[in-house]
Amino acid sequence: MRNQMRERQVALELARQRELFYWLGAFYFTSVIGALSSYRYKRNSSILTPLVPLTFIFAYQADLAYGNKLHRILIEAEHIMQFEPHLLQLPLDVPTPASIDLKRIQNDENKRSHSHPPAF
């Protein structure tokens, strides 16, 4: 059941990335056409400069939506889980039932001692 939910979440995220890719693609190609037509009339190469970062963003999104980027991310995540588990540990380790109860008691005591705010 959990695996099916995870698969649905991954599929939903992939569909979201593909939809974003369509919008980014439309923006990118509109920008390319505008920059090239502006360059054609003005002959100023600095007009084409914004296309460099846009090309990288477009290529990244294409790789994520239709390439094997998601597969490479999963492989890297497995590598981290297998060989670098210290990066996944919670700060101060996992809470124990005893530490949770102790914190709850401390919070109750703090509420009792500060239950009446000072009158002004």
Short mmCIF file of C-alpha atoms in Angstrom, two decimals:
data_model
loop_
_atom_site.label_atom_id
_atom_site.label_comp_id
_atom_site.label_asym_id
_atom_site.label_seq_id
_atom_site.Cartn_x
_atom_site.Cartn_y
_atom_site.Cartn_z
CA MET A 1 0.00 0.00 0.00
CA ARG A 2 2.79 2.43 0.92
CA ASN A 3 4.68 1.51 -2.22
CA GLN A 4 1.61 2.28 -4.35
CA MET A 5 1.24 5.65 -2.63
CA ARG A 6 4.93 6.39 -3.23
CA GLU A 7 4.61 5.42 -6.89
CA ARG A 8 1.60 7.70 -7.28
CA GLN A 9 3.47 10.57 -5.66
CA VAL A 10 6.45 10.04 -7.97
CA ALA A 11 4.14 9.86 -10.99
CA LEU A 12 2.38 13.04 -9.89
CA GLU A 13 5.70 14.85 -9.44
CA LEU A 14 6.90 13.67 -12.85
CA ALA A 15 3.65 14.85 -14.46
CA ARG A 16 4.11 18.20 -12.72
CA GLN A 17 7.65 18.50 -14.08
CA ARG A 18 6.45 17.69 -17.59
CA GLU A 19 3.74 20.33 -17.38
CA LEU A 20 6.33 22.85 -16.19
CA PHE A 21 8.52 21.79 -19.11
CA TYR A 22 5.77 22.70 -21.60
CA TRP A 23 5.43 26.19 -20.15
CA LEU A 24 9.19 26.66 -19.91
CA GLY A 25 9.57 25.46 -23.49
CA ALA A 26 7.03 27.98 -24.74
CA PHE A 27 8.79 30.76 -22.84
CA TYR A 28 12.21 29.64 -24.06
CA PHE A 29 11.28 29.46 -27.73
CA THR A 30 9.46 32.80 -27.56
CA SER A 31 12.59 34.31 -26.02
CA VAL A 32 14.82 32.75 -28.67
CA ILE A 33 12.68 34.09 -31.50
CA GLY A 34 12.55 37.53 -29.92
CA ALA A 35 16.30 37.64 -29.24
CA LEU A 36 17.23 36.43 -32.71
CA SER A 37 14.91 38.88 -34.44
CA SER A 38 16.25 41.71 -32.28
CA TYR A 39 19.83 40.63 -33.04
CA ARG A 40 19.03 40.55 -36.75
CA TYR A 41 18.08 44.22 -36.75
CA LYS A 42 20.52 45.65 -34.19
CA ARG A 43 23.56 43.36 -34.64
CA ASN A 44 24.32 43.62 -30.92
CA SER A 45 25.54 40.26 -29.56
CA SER A 46 24.70 41.19 -25.97
CA ILE A 47 21.04 40.67 -26.86
CA LEU A 48 21.75 36.92 -27.11
CA THR A 49 23.37 36.72 -23.65
CA PRO A 50 20.17 35.81 -21.73
CA LEU A 51 19.80 32.74 -23.91
CA VAL A 52 22.78 31.05 -22.25
CA PRO A 53 21.22 30.57 -18.78
CA LEU A 54 17.81 29.94 -20.31
CA THR A 55 19.33 27.12 -22.37
CA PHE A 56 20.75 25.48 -19.25
CA ILE A 57 17.42 25.77 -17.42
CA PHE A 58 15.54 24.39 -20.41
CA ALA A 59 17.98 21.47 -20.81
CA TYR A 60 17.79 20.63 -17.09
CA GLN A 61 13.99 20.62 -17.17
CA ALA A 62 13.96 18.50 -20.33
CA ASP A 63 16.32 15.99 -18.71
CA LEU A 64 14.15 15.86 -15.60
CA ALA A 65 10.85 15.54 -17.48
CA TYR A 66 11.84 13.21 -20.32
CA GLY A 67 15.42 12.10 -19.73
CA ASN A 68 16.93 9.81 -17.13
CA LYS A 69 17.58 12.52 -14.49
CA LEU A 70 15.05 10.98 -12.10
CA HIS A 71 16.84 7.63 -12.41
CA ARG A 72 20.19 9.27 -11.63
CA ILE A 73 18.64 11.00 -8.61
CA LEU A 74 17.32 7.65 -7.31
CA ILE A 75 20.75 6.05 -7.78
CA GLU A 76 22.40 8.90 -5.86
CA ALA A 77 19.81 8.62 -3.08
CA GLU A 78 20.49 4.89 -2.78
CA HIS A 79 24.22 5.59 -2.67
CA ILE A 80 23.74 8.10 0.15
CA MET A 81 21.54 5.70 2.10
CA GLN A 82 24.04 2.88 1.68
CA PHE A 83 27.41 4.59 2.09
CA GLU A 84 26.66 7.86 3.92
CA PRO A 85 23.97 7.04 6.52
CA HIS A 86 25.46 9.57 8.94
CA LEU A 87 24.01 12.32 6.74
CA LEU A 88 20.50 10.99 7.36
CA GLN A 89 20.59 10.91 11.15
CA LEU A 90 18.35 13.20 13.11
CA PRO A 91 20.02 15.78 15.35
CA LEU A 92 20.34 14.43 18.89
CA ASP A 93 19.31 10.99 17.58
CA VAL A 94 15.80 9.53 17.49
CA PRO A 95 13.56 10.55 20.42
CA THR A 96 12.72 7.75 22.83
CA PRO A 97 9.38 7.35 24.58
CA ALA A 98 11.08 8.26 27.88
CA SER A 99 12.48 11.51 26.45
CA ILE A 100 9.07 12.39 24.99
CA ASP A 101 7.39 11.78 28.36
CA LEU A 102 10.03 13.84 30.16
CA LYS A 103 9.52 16.75 27.77
CA ARG A 104 5.75 16.49 28.19
CA ILE A 105 6.09 16.63 31.99
CA GLN A 106 8.40 19.65 31.72
CA ASN A 107 5.91 21.43 29.46
CA ASP A 108 3.07 20.70 31.89
CA GLU A 109 5.11 22.08 34.78
CA ASN A 110 5.93 25.21 32.81
CA LYS A 111 2.25 25.72 32.00
CA ARG A 112 1.28 25.37 35.66
CA SER A 113 3.94 27.74 36.90
CA HIS A 114 3.12 30.36 34.25
CA SER A 115 -0.62 29.84 34.10
CA HIS A 116 -1.48 33.27 35.61
CA PRO A 117 0.02 36.14 33.65
CA PRO A 118 1.02 39.12 35.74
CA ALA A 119 -1.64 41.83 36.03
CA PHE A 120 -0.77 45.27 34.73
#
